[in-house]
mmCIF file of C-alpha atoms and ligand atoms in Angstrom:
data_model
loop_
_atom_site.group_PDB
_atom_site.id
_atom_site.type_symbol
_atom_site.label_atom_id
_atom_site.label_comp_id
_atom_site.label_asym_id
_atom_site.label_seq_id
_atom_site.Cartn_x
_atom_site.Cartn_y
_atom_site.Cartn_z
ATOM 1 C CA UNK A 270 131.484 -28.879 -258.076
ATOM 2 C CA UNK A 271 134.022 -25.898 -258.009
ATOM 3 C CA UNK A 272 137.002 -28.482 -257.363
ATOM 4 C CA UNK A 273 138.494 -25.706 -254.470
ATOM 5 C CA UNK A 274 138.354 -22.924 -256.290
ATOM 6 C CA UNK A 275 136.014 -20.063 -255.265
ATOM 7 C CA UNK A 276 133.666 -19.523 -258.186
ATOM 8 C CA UNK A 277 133.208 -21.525 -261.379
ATOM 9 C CA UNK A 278 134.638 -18.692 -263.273
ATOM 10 C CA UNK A 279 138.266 -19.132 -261.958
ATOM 11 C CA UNK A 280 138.017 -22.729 -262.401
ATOM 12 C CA UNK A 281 136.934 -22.355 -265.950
ATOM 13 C CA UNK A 282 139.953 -20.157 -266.228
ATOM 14 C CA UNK A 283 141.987 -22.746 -264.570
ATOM 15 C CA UNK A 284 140.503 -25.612 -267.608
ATOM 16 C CA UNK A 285 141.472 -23.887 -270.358
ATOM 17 C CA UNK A 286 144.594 -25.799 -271.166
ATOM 18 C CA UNK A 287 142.270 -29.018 -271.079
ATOM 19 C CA UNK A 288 139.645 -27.920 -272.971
ATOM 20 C CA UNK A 289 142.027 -26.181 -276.002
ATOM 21 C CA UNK A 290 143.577 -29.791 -275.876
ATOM 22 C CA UNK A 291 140.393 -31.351 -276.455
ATOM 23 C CA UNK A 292 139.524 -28.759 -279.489
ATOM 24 C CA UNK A 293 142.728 -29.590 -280.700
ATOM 25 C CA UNK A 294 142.675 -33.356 -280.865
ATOM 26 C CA UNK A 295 142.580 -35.256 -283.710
ATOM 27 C CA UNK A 296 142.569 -32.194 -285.974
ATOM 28 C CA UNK A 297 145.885 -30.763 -287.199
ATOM 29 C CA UNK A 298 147.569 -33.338 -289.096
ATOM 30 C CA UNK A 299 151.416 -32.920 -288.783
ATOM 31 C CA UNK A 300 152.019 -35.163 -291.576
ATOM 32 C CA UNK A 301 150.364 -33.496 -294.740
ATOM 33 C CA UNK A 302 150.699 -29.904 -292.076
ATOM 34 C CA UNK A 303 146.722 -29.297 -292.803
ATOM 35 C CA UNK A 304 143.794 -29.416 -290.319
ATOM 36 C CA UNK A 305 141.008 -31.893 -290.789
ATOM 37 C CA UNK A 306 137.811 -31.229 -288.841
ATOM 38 C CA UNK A 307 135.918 -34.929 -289.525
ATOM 39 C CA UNK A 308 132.393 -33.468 -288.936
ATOM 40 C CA UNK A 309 132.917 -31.087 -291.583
ATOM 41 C CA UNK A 310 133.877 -33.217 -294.604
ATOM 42 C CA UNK A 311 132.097 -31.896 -297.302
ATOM 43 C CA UNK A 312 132.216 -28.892 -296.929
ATOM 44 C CA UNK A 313 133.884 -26.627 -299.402
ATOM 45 C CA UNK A 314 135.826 -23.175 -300.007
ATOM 46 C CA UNK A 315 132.281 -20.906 -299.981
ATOM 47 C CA UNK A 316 132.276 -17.733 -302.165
ATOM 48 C CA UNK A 317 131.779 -15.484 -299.020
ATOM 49 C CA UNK A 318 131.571 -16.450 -295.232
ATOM 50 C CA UNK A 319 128.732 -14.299 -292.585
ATOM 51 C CA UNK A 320 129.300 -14.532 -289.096
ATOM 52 C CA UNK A 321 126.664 -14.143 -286.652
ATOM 53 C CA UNK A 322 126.904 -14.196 -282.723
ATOM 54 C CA UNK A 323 126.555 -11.985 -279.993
ATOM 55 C CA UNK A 324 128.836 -10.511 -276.971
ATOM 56 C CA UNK A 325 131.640 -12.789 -276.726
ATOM 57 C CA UNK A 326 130.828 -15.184 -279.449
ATOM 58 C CA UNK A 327 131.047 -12.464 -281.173
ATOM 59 C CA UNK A 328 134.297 -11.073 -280.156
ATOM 60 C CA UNK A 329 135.391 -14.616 -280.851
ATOM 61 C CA UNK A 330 133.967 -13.852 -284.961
ATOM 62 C CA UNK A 331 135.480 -10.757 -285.041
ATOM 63 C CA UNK A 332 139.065 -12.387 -284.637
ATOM 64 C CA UNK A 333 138.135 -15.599 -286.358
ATOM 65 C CA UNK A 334 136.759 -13.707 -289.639
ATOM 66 C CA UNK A 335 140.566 -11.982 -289.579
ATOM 67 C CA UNK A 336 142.067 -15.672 -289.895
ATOM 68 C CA UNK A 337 139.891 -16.230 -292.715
ATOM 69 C CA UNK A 338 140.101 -13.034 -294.556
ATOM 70 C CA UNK A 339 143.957 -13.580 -294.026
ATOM 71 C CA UNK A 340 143.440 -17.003 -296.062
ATOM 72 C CA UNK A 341 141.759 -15.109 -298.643
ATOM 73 C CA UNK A 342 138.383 -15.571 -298.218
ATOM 74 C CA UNK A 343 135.508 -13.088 -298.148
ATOM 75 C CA UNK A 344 134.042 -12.466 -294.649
ATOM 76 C CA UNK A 345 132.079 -10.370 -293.098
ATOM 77 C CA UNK A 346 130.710 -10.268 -289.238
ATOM 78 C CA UNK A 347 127.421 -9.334 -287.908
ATOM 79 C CA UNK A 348 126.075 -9.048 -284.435
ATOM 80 C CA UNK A 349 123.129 -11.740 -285.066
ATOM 81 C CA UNK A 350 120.522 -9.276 -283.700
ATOM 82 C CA UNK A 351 121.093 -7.127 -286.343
ATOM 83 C CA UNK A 352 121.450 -9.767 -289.385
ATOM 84 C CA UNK A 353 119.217 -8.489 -291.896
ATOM 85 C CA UNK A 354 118.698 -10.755 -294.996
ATOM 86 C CA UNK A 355 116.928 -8.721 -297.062
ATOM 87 C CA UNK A 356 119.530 -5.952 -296.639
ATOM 88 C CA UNK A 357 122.794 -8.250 -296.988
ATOM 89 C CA UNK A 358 124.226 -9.700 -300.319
ATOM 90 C CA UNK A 359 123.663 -13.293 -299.336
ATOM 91 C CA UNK A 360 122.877 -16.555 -301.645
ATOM 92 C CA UNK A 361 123.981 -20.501 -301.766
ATOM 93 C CA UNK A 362 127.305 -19.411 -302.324
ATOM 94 C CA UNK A 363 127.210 -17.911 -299.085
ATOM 95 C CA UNK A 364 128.212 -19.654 -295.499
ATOM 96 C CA UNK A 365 126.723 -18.369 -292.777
ATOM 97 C CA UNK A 366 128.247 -19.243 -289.510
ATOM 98 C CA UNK A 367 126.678 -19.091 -286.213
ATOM 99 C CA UNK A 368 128.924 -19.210 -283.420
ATOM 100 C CA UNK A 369 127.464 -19.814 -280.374
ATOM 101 C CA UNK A 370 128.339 -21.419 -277.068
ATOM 102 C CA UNK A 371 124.966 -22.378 -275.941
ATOM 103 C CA UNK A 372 123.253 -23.006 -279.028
ATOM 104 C CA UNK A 373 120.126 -21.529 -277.862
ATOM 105 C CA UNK A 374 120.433 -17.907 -278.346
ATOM 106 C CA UNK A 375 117.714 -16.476 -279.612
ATOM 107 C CA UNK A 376 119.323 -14.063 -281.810
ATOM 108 C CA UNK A 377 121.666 -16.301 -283.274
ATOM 109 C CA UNK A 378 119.528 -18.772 -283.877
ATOM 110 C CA UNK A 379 117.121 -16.408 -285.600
ATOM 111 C CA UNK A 380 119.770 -15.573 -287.928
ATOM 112 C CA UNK A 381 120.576 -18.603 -288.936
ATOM 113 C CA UNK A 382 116.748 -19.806 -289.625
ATOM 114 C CA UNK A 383 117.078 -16.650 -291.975
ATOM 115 C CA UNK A 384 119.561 -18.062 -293.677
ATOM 116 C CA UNK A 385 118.506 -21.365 -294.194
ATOM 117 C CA UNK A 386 115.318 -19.690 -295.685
ATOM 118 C CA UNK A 387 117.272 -18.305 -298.364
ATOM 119 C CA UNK A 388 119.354 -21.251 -299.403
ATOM 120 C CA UNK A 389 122.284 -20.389 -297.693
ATOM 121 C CA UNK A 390 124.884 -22.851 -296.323
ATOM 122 C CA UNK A 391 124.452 -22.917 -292.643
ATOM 123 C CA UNK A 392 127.253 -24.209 -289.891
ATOM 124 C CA UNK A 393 126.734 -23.695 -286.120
ATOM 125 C CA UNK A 394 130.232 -23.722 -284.109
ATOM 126 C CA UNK A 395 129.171 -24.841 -281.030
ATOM 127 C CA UNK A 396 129.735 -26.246 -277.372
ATOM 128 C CA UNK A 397 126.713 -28.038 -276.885
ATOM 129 C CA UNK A 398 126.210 -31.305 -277.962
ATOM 130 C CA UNK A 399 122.616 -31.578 -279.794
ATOM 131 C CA UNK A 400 121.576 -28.184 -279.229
ATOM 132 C CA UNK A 401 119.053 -26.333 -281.317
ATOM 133 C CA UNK A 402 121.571 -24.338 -283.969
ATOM 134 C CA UNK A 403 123.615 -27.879 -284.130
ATOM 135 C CA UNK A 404 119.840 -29.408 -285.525
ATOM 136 C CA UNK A 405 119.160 -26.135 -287.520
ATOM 137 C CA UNK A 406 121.935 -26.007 -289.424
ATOM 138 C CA UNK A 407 123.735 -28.324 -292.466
ATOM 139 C CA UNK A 408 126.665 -28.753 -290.268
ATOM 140 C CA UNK A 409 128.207 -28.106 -286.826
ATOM 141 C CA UNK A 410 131.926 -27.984 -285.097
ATOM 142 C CA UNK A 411 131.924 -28.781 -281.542
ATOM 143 C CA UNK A 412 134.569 -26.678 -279.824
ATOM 144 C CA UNK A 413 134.707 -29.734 -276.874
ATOM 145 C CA UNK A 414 135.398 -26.699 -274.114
ATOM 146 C CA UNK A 415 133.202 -29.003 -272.094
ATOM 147 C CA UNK A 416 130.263 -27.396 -269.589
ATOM 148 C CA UNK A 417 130.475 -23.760 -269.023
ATOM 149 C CA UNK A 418 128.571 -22.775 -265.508
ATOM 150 C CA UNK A 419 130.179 -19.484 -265.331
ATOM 151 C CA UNK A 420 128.103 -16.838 -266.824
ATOM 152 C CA UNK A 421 130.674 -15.208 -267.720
ATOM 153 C CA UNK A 422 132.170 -16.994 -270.956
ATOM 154 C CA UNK A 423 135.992 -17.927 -270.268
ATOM 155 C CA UNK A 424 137.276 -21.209 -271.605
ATOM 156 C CA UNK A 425 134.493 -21.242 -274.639
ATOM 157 C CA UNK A 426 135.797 -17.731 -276.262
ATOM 158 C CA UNK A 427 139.416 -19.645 -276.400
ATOM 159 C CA UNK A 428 138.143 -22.572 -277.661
ATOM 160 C CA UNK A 429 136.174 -20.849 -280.108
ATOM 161 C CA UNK A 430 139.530 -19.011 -281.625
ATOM 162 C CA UNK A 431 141.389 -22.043 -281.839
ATOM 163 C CA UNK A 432 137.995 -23.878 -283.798
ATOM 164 C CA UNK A 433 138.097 -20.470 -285.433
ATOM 165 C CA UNK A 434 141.797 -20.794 -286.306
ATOM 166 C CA UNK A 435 141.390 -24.832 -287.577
ATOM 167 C CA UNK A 436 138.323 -23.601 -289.976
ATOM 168 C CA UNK A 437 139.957 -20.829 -291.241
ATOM 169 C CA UNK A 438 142.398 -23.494 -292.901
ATOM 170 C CA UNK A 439 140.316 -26.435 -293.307
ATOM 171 C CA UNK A 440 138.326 -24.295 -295.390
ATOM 172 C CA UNK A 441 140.456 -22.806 -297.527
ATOM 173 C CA UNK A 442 142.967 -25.729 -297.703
ATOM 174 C CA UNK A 443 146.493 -23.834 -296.493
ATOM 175 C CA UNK A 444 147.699 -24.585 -294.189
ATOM 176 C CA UNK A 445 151.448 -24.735 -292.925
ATOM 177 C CA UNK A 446 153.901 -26.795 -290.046
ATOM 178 C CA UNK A 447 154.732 -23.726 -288.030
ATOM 179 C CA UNK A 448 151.071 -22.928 -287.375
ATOM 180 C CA UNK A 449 150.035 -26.430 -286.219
ATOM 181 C CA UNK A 450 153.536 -26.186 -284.215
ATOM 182 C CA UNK A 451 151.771 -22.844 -282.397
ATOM 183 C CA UNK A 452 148.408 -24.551 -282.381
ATOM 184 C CA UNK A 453 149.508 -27.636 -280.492
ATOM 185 C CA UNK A 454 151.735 -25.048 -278.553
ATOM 186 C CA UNK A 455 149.204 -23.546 -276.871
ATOM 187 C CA UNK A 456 147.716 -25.081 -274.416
ATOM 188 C CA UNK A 457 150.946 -25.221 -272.628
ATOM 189 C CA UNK A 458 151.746 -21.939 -273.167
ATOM 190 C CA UNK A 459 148.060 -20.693 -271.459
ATOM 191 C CA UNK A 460 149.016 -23.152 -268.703
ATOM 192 C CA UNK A 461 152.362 -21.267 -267.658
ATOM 193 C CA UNK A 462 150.940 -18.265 -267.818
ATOM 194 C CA UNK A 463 147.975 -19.670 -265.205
ATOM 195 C CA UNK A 464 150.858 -20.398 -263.575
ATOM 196 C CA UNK A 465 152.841 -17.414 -263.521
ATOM 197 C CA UNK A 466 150.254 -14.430 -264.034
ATOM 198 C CA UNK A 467 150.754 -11.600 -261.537
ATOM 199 C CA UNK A 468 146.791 -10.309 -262.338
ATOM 200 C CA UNK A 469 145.737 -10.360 -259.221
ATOM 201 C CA UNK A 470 148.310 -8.114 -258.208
ATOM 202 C CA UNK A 471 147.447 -5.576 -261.022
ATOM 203 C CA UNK A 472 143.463 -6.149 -260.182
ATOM 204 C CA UNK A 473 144.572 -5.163 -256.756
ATOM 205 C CA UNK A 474 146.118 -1.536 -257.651
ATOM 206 C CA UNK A 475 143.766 -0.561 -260.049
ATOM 207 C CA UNK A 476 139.917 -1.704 -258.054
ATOM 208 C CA UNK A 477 139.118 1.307 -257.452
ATOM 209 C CA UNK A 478 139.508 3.288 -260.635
ATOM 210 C CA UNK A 479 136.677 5.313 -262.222
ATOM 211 C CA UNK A 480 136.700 2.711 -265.320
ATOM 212 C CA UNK A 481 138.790 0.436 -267.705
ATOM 213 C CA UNK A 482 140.067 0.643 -271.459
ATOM 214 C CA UNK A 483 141.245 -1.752 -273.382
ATOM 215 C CA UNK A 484 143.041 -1.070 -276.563
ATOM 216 C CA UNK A 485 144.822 -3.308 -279.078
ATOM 217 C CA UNK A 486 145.183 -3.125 -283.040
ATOM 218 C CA UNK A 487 144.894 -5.537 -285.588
ATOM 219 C CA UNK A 488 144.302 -9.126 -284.428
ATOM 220 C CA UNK A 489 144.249 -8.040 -281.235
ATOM 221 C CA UNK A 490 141.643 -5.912 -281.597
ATOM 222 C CA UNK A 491 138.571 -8.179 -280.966
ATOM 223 C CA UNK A 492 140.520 -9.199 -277.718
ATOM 224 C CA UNK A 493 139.898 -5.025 -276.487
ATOM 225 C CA UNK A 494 136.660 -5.794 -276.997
ATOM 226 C CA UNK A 495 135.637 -8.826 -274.771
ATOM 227 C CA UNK A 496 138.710 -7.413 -272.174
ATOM 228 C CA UNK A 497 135.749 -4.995 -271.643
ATOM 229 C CA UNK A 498 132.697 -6.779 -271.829
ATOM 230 C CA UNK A 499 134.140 -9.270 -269.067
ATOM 231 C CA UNK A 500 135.282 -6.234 -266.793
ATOM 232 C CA UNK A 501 131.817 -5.026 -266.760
ATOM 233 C CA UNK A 502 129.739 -7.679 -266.762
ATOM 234 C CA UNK A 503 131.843 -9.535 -263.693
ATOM 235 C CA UNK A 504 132.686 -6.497 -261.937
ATOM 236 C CA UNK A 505 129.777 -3.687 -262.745
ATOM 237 C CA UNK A 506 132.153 -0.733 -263.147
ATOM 238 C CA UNK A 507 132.886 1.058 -266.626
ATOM 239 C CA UNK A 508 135.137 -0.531 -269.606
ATOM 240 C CA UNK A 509 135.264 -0.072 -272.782
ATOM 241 C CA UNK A 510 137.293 -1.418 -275.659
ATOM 242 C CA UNK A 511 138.851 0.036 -278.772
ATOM 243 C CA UNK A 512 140.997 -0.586 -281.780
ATOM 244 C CA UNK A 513 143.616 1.373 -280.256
ATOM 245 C CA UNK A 514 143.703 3.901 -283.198
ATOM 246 C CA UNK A 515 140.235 5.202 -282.296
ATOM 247 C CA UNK A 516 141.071 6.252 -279.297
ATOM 248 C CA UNK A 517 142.289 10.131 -280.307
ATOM 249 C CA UNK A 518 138.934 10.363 -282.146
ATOM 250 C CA UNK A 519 136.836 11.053 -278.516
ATOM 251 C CA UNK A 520 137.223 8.225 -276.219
ATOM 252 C CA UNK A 521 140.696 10.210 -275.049
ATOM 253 C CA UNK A 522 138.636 12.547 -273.992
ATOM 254 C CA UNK A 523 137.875 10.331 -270.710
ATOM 255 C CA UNK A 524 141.310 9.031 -270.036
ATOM 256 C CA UNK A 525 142.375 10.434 -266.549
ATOM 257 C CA UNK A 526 144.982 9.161 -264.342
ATOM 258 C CA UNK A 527 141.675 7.337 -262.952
ATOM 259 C CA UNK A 528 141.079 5.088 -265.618
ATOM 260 C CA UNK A 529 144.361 2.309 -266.089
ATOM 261 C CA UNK A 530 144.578 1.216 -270.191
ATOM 262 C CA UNK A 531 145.167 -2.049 -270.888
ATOM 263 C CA UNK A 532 147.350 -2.648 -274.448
ATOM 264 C CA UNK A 533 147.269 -5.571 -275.581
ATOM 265 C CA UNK A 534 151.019 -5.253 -278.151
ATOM 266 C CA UNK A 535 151.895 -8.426 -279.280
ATOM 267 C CA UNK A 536 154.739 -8.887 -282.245
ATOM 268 C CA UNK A 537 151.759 -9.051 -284.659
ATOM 269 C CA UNK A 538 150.465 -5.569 -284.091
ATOM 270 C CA UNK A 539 151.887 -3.059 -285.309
ATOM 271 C CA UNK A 540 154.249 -2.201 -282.403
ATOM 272 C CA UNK A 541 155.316 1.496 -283.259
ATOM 273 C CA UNK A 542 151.733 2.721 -283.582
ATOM 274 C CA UNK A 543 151.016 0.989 -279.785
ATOM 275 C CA UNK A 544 154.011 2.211 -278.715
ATOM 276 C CA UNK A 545 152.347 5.674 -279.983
ATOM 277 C CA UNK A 546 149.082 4.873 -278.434
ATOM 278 C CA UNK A 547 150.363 4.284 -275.356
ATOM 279 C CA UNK A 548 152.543 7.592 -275.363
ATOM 280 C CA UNK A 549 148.996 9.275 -275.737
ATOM 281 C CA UNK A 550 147.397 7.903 -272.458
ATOM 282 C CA UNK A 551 150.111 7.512 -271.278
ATOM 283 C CA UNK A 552 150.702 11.859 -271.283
ATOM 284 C CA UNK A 553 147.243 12.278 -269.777
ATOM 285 C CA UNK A 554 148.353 10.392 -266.729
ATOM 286 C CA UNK A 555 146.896 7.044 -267.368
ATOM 287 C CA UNK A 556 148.338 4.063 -265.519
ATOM 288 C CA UNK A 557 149.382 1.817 -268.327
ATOM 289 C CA UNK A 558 149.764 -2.143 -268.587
ATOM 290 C CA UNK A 559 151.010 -3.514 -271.492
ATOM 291 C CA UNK A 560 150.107 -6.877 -272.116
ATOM 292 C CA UNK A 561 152.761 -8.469 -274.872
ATOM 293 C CA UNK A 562 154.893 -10.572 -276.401
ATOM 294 C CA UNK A 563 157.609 -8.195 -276.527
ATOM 295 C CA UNK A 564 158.288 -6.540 -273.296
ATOM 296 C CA UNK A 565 161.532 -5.050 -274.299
ATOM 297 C CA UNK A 566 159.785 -2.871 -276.798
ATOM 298 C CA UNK A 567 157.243 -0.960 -274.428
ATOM 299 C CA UNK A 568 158.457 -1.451 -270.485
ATOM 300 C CA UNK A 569 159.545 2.361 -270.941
ATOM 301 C CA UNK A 570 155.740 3.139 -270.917
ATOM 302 C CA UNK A 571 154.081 0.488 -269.163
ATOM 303 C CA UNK A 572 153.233 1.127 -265.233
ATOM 304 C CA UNK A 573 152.858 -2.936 -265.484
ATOM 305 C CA UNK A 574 153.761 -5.728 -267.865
ATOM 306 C CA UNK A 575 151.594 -8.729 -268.188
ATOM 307 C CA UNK A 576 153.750 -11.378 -270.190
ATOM 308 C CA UNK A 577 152.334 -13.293 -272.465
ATOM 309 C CA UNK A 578 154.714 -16.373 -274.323
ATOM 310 C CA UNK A 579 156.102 -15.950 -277.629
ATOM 311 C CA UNK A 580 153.686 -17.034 -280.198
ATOM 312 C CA UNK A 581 152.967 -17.455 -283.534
ATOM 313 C CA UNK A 582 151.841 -13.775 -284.210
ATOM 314 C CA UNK A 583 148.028 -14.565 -285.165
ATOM 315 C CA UNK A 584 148.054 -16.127 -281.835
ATOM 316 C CA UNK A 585 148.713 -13.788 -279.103
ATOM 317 C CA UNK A 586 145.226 -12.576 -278.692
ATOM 318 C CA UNK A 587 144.186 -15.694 -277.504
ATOM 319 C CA UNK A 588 146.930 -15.679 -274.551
ATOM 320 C CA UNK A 589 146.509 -11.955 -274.154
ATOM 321 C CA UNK A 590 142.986 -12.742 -273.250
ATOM 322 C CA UNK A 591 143.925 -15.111 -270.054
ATOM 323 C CA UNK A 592 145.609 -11.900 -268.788
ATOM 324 C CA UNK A 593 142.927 -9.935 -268.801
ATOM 325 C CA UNK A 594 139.931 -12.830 -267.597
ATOM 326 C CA UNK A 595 142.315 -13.074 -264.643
ATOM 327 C CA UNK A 596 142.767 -8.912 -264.233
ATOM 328 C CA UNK A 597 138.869 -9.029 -264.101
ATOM 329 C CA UNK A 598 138.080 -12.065 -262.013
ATOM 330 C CA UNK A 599 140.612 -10.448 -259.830
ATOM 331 C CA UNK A 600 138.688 -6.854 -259.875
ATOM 332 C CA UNK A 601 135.420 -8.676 -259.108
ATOM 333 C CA UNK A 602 136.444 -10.593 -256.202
ATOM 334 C CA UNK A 603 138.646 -7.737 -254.193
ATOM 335 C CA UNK A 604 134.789 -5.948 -254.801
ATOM 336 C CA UNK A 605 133.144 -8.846 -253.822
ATOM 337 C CA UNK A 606 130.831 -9.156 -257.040
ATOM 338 C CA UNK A 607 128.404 -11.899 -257.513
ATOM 339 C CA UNK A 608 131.125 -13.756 -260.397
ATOM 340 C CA UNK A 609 129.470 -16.475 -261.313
ATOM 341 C CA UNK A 610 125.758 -15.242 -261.865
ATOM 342 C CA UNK A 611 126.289 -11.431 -262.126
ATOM 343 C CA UNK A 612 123.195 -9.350 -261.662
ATOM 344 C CA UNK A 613 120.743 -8.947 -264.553
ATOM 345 C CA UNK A 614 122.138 -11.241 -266.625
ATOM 346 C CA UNK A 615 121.845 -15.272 -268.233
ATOM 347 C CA UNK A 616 123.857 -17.953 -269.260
ATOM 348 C CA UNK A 617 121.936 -18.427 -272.398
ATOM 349 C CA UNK A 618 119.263 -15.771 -273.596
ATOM 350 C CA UNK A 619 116.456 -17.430 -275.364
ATOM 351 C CA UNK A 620 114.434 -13.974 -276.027
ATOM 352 C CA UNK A 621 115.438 -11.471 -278.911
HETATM 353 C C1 F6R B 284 129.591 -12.890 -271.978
HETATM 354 C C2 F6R B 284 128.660 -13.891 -272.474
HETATM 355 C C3 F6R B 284 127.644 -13.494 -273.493
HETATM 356 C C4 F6R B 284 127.492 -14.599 -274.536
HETATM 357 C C5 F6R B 284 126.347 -14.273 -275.501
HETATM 358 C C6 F6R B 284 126.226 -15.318 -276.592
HETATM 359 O O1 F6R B 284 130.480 -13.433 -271.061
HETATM 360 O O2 F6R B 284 128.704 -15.016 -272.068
HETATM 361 O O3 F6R B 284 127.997 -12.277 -274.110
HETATM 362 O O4 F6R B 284 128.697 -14.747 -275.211
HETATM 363 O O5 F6R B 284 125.144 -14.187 -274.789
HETATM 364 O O6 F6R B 284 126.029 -16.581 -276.050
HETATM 365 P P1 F6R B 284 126.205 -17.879 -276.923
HETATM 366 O O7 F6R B 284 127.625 -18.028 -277.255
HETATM 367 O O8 F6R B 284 125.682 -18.994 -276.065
HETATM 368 O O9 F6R B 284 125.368 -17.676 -278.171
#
């Protein structure tokens, strides 16, 4: 059941602290400060790493294939619908990763059976237990976020960036104390800002604008992305997300004092340029909330501040992102949306 909460989206909100807890355990090790995923053990540094996933899976690759390019290894992410093997570089030094919640999406999965046809090392990151790209594929990483019934993915994107995160350095073998201090951090960190958010209030200023952007730069990019996706899949009205320097090459051209901007600045991305950013949308009359880290450096600019705890840098996009699931669970409900099974849509598609 929905354990008192309205829709199976805000309680999936409300598990997220459990289910990054049970991604976590047993896989940092303090000790030797390294990350040991059991189910893995075998596997090796590849040459070059693919992603493929689609919608929020794939927001999730987009910031997990920064955490491994940051470790040095070469990775590239495609939307699995448009993985093309005989137009990609790809061999047996190549992993290709399919993250996927459901482990039936047909696109992903498709991918993958590519891959496998050329040789190609194949690992599914998954939620599902048994599912068909966890028995397609030489190995799989169970995230643990436990059942999602929500269409709308919450708790499995932040689950996938902290499996992300844990690859990232059980591949390449580096790994350091002060990021399994902010891993193990985390969950209590999302937790207090469950606790503390004031979404609802923002959600409730800003329902009836003409639409939503989302900007961020950097690692917090990907996070602009699925900010947007979940606005307009939860509450049907227009979002988009950018890496916030695209923004002055056309989107700016529909910013109004109609359409709020969300900026995600955390102390990892490069805060003057935001800061600039925001100045721009900020001129055109757009209602502004900054969602940071470092409030001190942007409150001048921001119509609203949505707090996020002090972090290790690489991960504030995964607490920015509880901001904005609540800003849009918020949205939907004040407009009365159908949250948990929006129209036109499916928990898992099984059709390309
Ligand atoms: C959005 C959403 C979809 C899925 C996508 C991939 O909230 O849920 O965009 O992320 O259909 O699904 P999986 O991860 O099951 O492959």
């Amino acid at each position: 059941g929905k354990s008192g909460y309205d829709h199976y989206m805000l309680k999936e909100i409300n598990e997220q602290p459990h289910a990054l807890r049970e991604c976590l355990r047993g896989r940092p090790r303090e000790l030797e400060a390294s990350i040991a995923i059991d189910e893995l053990e075998g596997l090796k540094q590849p040459e070059r790493v693919h992603f493929v996933s689609c919608g929020t899976s794939y927001h999730a690759s987009r910031y997990g294939a920064k955490l491994f390019r940051e470790q040095g290894i070469q990775t590239t992410t495609f939307l699995a619908s448009e993985y093309d093997v005989d137009s990609i570089p790809i061999d047996e030094e190549t992993l290709v990763v399919g993250v996927t919640q459901s482990g039936e999406t047909a696109d992903t999965l498709r991918a993958l059976r590519a891959a496998n046809s050329v040789g190609a090392e194949t690992l599914a990151v998954t939620n599902v237990v048994g599912c068909s790209a966890a028995r397609e594929t030489d190995y799989v990483m169970y995230i643990r976020a436990g059942p999602e019934i929500g269409v709308a993915a919450t708790k499995t994107f932040a689950s996938q960036q902290v499996a992300l995160a844990m690859l990232s350095r059980d591949l390449s073998g580096r790994c350091s104390s002060a990021f399994i201090e902010a891993l193990r951090a985390l969950p209590d960190q999302v937790q207090s800002i469950l606790d503390t958010s004031h979404a609802a209030a923002v959600a409730d200023e800003y329902v009836d604008a003409d639409a939503y952007f989302f900007i961020g730069r950097g690692f917090d990019a990907p996070v602009a992305l699925e900010g947007a996706l979940k606005m307009k899949e939860i509450t049907y009205k227009h979002a988009e997300g950018f890496p916030a320097g695209e923004l002055k090459h056309g989107p700016l051209a529909l910013v109004t004092e109609r359409t709020p901007v969300f900026a995600m600045i955390s102390g990892n991305s490069n805060i003057e340029r935001m800061v600039g950013n925001v100045r721009e949308v900020e001129s055109r009359g757009a209602p502004v909330v900054a969602v940071t880290d470092v409030p001190g450096r942007i409150e001048n600019h921001a119509d609203h501040v949505l707090e996020i705890p002090e972090t290790h840098g690489l991960f504030a996009p995964i607490l920015a992102n509880i901001q904005l699931q609540l800003v849009s669970y918020w949205v939907a409900n004040r407009l009365g949306r159908s949250i948990d099974k929006p129209r036109n849509l499916a928990k898992s598609v099984t059709v390309e």
